[in-house]
mmCIF file of C-alpha atoms and ligand atoms in Angstrom:
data_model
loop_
_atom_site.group_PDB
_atom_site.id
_atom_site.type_symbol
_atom_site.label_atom_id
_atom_site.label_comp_id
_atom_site.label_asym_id
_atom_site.label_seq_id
_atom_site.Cartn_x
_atom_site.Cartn_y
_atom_site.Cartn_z
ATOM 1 C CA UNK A 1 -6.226 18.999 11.917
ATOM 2 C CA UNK A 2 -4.369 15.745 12.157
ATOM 3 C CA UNK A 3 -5.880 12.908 10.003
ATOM 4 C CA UNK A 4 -8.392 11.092 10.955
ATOM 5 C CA UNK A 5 -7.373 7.547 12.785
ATOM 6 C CA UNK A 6 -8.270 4.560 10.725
ATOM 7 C CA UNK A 7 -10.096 2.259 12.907
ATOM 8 C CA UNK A 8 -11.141 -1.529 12.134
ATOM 9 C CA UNK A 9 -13.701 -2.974 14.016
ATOM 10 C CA UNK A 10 -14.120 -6.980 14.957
ATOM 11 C CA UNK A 11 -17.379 -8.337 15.957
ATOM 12 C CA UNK A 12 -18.867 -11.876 16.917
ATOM 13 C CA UNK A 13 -22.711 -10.967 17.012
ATOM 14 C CA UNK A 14 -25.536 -7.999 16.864
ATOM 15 C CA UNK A 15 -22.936 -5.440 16.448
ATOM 16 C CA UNK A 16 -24.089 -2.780 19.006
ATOM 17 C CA UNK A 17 -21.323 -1.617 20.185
ATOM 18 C CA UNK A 18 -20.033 -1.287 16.407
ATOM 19 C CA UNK A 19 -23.191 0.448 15.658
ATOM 20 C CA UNK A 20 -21.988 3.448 18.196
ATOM 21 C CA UNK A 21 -18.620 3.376 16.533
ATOM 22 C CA UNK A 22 -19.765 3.981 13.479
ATOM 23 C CA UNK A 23 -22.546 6.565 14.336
ATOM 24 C CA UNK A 24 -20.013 8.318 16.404
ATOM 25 C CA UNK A 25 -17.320 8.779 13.455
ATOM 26 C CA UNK A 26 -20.601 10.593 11.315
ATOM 27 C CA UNK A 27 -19.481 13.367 13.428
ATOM 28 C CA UNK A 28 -16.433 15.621 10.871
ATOM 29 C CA UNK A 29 -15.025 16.745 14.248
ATOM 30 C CA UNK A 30 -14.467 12.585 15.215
ATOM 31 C CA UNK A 31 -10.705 12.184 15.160
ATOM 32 C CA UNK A 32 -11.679 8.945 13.567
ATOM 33 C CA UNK A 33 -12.921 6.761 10.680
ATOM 34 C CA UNK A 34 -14.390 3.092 10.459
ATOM 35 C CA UNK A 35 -12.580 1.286 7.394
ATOM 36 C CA UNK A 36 -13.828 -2.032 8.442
ATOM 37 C CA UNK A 37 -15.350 -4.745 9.941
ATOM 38 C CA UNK A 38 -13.885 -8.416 10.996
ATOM 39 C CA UNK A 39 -16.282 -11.497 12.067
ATOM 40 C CA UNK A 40 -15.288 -14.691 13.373
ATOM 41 C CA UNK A 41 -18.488 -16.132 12.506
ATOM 42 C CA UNK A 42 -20.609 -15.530 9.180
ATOM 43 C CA UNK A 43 -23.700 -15.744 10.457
ATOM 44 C CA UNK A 44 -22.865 -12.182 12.641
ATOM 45 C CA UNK A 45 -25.614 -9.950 12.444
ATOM 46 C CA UNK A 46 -23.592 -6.985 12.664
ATOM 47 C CA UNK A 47 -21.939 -7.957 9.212
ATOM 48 C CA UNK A 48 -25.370 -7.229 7.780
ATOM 49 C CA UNK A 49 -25.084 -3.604 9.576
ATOM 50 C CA UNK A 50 -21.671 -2.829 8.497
ATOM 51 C CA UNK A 51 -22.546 -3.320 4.977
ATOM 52 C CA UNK A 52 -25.701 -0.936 4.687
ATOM 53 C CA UNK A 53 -23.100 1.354 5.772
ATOM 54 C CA UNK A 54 -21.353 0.403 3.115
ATOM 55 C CA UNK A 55 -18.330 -0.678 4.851
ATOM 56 C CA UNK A 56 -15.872 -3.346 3.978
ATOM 57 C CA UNK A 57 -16.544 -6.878 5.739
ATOM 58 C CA UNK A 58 -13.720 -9.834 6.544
ATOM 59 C CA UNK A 59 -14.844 -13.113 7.768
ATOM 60 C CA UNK A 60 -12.186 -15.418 9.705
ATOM 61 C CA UNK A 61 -13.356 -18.203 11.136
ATOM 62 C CA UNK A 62 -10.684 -20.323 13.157
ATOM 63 C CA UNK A 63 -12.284 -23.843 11.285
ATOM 64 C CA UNK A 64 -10.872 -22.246 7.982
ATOM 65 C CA UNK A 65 -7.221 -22.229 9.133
ATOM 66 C CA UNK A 66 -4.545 -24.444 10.240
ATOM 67 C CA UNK A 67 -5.035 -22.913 14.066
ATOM 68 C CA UNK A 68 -5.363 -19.999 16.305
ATOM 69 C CA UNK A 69 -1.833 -18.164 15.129
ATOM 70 C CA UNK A 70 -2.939 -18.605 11.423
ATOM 71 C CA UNK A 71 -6.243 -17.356 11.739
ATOM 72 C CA UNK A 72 -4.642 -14.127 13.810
ATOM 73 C CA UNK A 73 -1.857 -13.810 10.741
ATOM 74 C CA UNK A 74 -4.783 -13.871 8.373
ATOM 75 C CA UNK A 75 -7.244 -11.634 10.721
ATOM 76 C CA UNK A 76 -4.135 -9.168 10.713
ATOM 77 C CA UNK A 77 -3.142 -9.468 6.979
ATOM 78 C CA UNK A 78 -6.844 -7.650 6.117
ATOM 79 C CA UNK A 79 -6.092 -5.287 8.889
ATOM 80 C CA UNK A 80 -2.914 -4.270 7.128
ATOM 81 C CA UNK A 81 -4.409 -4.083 3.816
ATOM 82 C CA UNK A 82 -7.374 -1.335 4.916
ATOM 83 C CA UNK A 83 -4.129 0.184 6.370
ATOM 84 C CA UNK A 84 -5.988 0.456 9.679
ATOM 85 C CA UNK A 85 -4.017 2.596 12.812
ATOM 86 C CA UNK A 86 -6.584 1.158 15.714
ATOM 87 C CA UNK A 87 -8.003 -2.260 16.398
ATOM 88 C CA UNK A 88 -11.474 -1.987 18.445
ATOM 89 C CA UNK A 89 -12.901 -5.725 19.641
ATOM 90 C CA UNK A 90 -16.475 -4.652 19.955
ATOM 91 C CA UNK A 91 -17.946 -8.255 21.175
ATOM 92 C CA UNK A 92 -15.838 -10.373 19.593
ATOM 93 C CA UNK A 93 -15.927 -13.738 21.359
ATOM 94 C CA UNK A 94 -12.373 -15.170 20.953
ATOM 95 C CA UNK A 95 -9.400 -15.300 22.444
ATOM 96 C CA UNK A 96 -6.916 -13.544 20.263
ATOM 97 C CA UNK A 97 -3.452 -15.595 20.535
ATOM 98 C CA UNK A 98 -0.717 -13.782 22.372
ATOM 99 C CA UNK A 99 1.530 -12.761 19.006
ATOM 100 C CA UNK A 100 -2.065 -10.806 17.949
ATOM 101 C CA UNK A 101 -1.948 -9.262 21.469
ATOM 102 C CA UNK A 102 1.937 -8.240 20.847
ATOM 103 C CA UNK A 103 1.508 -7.407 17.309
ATOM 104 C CA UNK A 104 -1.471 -4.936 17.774
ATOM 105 C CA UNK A 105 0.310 -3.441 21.558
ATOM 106 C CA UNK A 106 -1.348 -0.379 22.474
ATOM 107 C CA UNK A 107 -3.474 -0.070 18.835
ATOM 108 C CA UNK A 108 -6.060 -3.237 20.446
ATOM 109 C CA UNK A 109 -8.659 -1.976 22.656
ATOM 110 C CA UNK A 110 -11.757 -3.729 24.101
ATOM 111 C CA UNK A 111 -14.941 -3.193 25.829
ATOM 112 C CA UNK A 112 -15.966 -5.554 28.561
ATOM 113 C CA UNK A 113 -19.345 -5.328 30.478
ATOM 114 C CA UNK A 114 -18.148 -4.719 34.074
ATOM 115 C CA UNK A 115 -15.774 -2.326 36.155
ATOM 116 C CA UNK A 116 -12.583 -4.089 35.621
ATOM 117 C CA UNK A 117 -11.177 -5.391 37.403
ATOM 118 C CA UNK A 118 -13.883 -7.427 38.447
ATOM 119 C CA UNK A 119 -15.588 -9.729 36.955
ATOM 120 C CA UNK A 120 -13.358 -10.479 33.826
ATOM 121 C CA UNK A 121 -14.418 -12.911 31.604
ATOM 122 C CA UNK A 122 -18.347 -14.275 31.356
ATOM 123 C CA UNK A 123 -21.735 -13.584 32.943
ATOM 124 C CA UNK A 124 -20.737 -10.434 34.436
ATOM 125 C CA UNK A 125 -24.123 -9.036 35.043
ATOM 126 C CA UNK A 126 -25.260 -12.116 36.570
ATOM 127 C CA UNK A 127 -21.708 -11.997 38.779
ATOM 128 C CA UNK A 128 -22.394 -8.638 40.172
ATOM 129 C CA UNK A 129 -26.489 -9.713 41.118
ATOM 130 C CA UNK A 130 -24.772 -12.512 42.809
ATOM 131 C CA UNK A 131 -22.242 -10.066 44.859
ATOM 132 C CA UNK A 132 -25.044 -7.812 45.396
ATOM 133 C CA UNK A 133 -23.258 -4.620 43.870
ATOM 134 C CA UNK A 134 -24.752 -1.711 44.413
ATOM 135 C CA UNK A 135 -22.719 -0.258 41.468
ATOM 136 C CA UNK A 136 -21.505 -2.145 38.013
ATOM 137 C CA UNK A 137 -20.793 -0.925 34.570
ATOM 138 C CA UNK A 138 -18.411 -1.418 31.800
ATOM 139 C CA UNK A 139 -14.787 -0.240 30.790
ATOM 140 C CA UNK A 140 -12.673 -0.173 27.523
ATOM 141 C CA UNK A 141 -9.430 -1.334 28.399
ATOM 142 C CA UNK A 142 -6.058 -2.028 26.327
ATOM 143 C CA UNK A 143 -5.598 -5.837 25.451
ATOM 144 C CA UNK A 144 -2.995 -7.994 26.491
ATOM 145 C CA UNK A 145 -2.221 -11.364 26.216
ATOM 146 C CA UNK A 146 -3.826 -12.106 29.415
ATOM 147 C CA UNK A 147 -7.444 -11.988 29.298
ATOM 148 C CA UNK A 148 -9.513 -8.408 30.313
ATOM 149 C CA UNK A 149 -6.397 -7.551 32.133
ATOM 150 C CA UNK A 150 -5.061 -4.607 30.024
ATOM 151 C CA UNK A 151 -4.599 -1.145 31.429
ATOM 152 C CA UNK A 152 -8.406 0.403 31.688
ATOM 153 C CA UNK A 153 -8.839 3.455 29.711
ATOM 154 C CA UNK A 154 -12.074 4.629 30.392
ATOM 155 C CA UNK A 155 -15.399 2.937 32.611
ATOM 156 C CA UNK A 156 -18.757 4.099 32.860
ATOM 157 C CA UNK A 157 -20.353 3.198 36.140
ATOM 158 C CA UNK A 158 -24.179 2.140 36.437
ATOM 159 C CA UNK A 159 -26.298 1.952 39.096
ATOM 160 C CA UNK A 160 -28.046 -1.616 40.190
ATOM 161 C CA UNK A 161 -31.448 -1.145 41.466
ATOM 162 C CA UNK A 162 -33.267 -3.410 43.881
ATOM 163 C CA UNK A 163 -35.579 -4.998 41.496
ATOM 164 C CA UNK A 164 -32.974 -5.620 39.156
ATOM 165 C CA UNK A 165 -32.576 -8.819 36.957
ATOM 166 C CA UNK A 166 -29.880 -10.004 34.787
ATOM 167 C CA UNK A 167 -31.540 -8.960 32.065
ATOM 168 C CA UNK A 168 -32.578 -5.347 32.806
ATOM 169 C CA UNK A 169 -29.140 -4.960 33.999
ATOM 170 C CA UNK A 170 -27.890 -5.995 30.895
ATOM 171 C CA UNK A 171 -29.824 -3.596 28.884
ATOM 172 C CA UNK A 172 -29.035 -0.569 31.750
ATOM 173 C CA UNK A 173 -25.186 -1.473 30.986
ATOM 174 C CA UNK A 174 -25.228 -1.994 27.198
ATOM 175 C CA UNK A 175 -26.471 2.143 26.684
ATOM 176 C CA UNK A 176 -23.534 3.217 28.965
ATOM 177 C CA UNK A 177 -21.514 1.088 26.643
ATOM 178 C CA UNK A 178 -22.830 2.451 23.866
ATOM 179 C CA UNK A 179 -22.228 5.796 25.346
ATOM 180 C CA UNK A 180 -18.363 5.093 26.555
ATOM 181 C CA UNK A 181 -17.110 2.992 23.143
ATOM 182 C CA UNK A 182 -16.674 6.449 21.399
ATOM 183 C CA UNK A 183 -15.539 8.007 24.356
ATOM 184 C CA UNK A 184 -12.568 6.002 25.079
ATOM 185 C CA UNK A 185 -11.951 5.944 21.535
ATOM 186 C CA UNK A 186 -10.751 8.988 21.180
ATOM 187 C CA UNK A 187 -9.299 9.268 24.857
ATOM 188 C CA UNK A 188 -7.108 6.608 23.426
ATOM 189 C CA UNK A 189 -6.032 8.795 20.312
ATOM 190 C CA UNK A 190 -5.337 11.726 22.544
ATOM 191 C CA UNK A 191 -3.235 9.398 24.437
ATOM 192 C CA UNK A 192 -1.436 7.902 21.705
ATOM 193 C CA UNK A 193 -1.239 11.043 19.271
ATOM 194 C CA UNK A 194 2.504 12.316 19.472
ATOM 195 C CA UNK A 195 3.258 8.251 18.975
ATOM 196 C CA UNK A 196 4.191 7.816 15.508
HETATM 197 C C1 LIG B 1 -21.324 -6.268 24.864
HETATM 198 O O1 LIG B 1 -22.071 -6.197 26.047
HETATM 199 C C2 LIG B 1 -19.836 -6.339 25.170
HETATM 200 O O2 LIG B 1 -19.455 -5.566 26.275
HETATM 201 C C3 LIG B 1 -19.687 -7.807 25.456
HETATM 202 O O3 LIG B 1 -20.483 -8.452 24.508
HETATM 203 C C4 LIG B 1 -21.569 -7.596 24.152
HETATM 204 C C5 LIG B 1 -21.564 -7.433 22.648
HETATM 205 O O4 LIG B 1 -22.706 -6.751 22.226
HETATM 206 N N1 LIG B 1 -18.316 -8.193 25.363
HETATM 207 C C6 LIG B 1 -17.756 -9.092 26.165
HETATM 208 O O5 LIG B 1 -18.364 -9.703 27.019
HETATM 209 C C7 LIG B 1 -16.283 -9.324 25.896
HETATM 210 N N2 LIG B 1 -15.686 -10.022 26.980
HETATM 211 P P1 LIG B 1 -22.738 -6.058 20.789
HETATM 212 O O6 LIG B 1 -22.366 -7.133 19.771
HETATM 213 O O7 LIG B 1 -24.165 -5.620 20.629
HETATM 214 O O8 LIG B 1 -21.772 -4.915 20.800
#
């Protein structure tokens, strides 16, 4: 078997997403391993989560650096030193600057609450209410430098049922995601495995 892919994980909040990462990798048959986490904000509850699995944390927070390129240089100088293959943005809330995007090209994946390619961006539950979709769901997608526009690897569509509200739609999409993360994980890998 080929080694396992070393995957880093960057977060903004509760972690979720991260959550089914991790859980996913407890598998020996998973073609890959978490070896760690990255927060733009300290006060990320998912930090908390990583480190009861006793995972190695970063914080980078744009206010400690000069601007957006140095925070990404510094962001990708911890990725380098957990020698990590895969970048997985698992809610994280920032725009990464285009020279991350580059950097990172076809190792930087993402997982966006809607069936790109609509609704990119925010409020995409309350979007596809609004359009009165009869179907929604999320994707993980490649990133580029322009936003939620990368190549989509895998989606997971979800029904939206008349009594629907943001919130219940929310929840509906957030176990698909939870369900698709790991999925398109190693979809990518399978993709990218003859790549050096
Ligand atoms: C998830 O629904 C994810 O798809 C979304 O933020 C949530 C994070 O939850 N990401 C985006 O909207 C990115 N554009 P989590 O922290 O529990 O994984």
């Amino acid at each position: 078997m080929s080694a396992k892919k070393r995957v880093a994980i960057l977060i903004s909040g509760r972690g979720s997403n991260m959550s089914a990462l991790i859980e996913a990798t407890k598998n020996p048959d998973y073609p890959a391993q978490i070896v760690g986490v990255i927060s733009n904000t300290p006060a990320a509850p998912g930090l908390a989560i990583a480190s009861r699995h006793n995972l190695p944390t970063a914080v980078h927070q744009l206010k400690s650096y000069a601007d957006k390129n140095a925070t990404d240089a510094a962001i990708t100088a911890t990725l380098k030193s957990w020698q990590t293959d895969i970048v997985c943005l698992a809610g994280f809330m920032r725009i990464l600057s285009d020279e991350f995007a580059h950097q990172w090209h076809n190792r930087l994946i993402n997982i966006h609450p809607s069936l790109l390619p609509r609704y990119k961006g925010l409020n995409t539950h309350r979007r596809a209410l609004e359009a009165k979709d009869k179907v929604h769901g999320c994707s993980v997608h490649h990133v580029v430098a322009e936003l939620d526009a990368g190549p989509v690897i895998l989606q997971h569509e979800v029904p939206v049922l008349p009594d629907d509200t943001e919130e219940t739609l929310e929840q509906r999409v957030l176990i698909a995601e939870h369900q698709l993360y790991p999925k398109a994980l190693v979809a990518l890998i399978e993709q990218t495995g003859s790549r050096p």
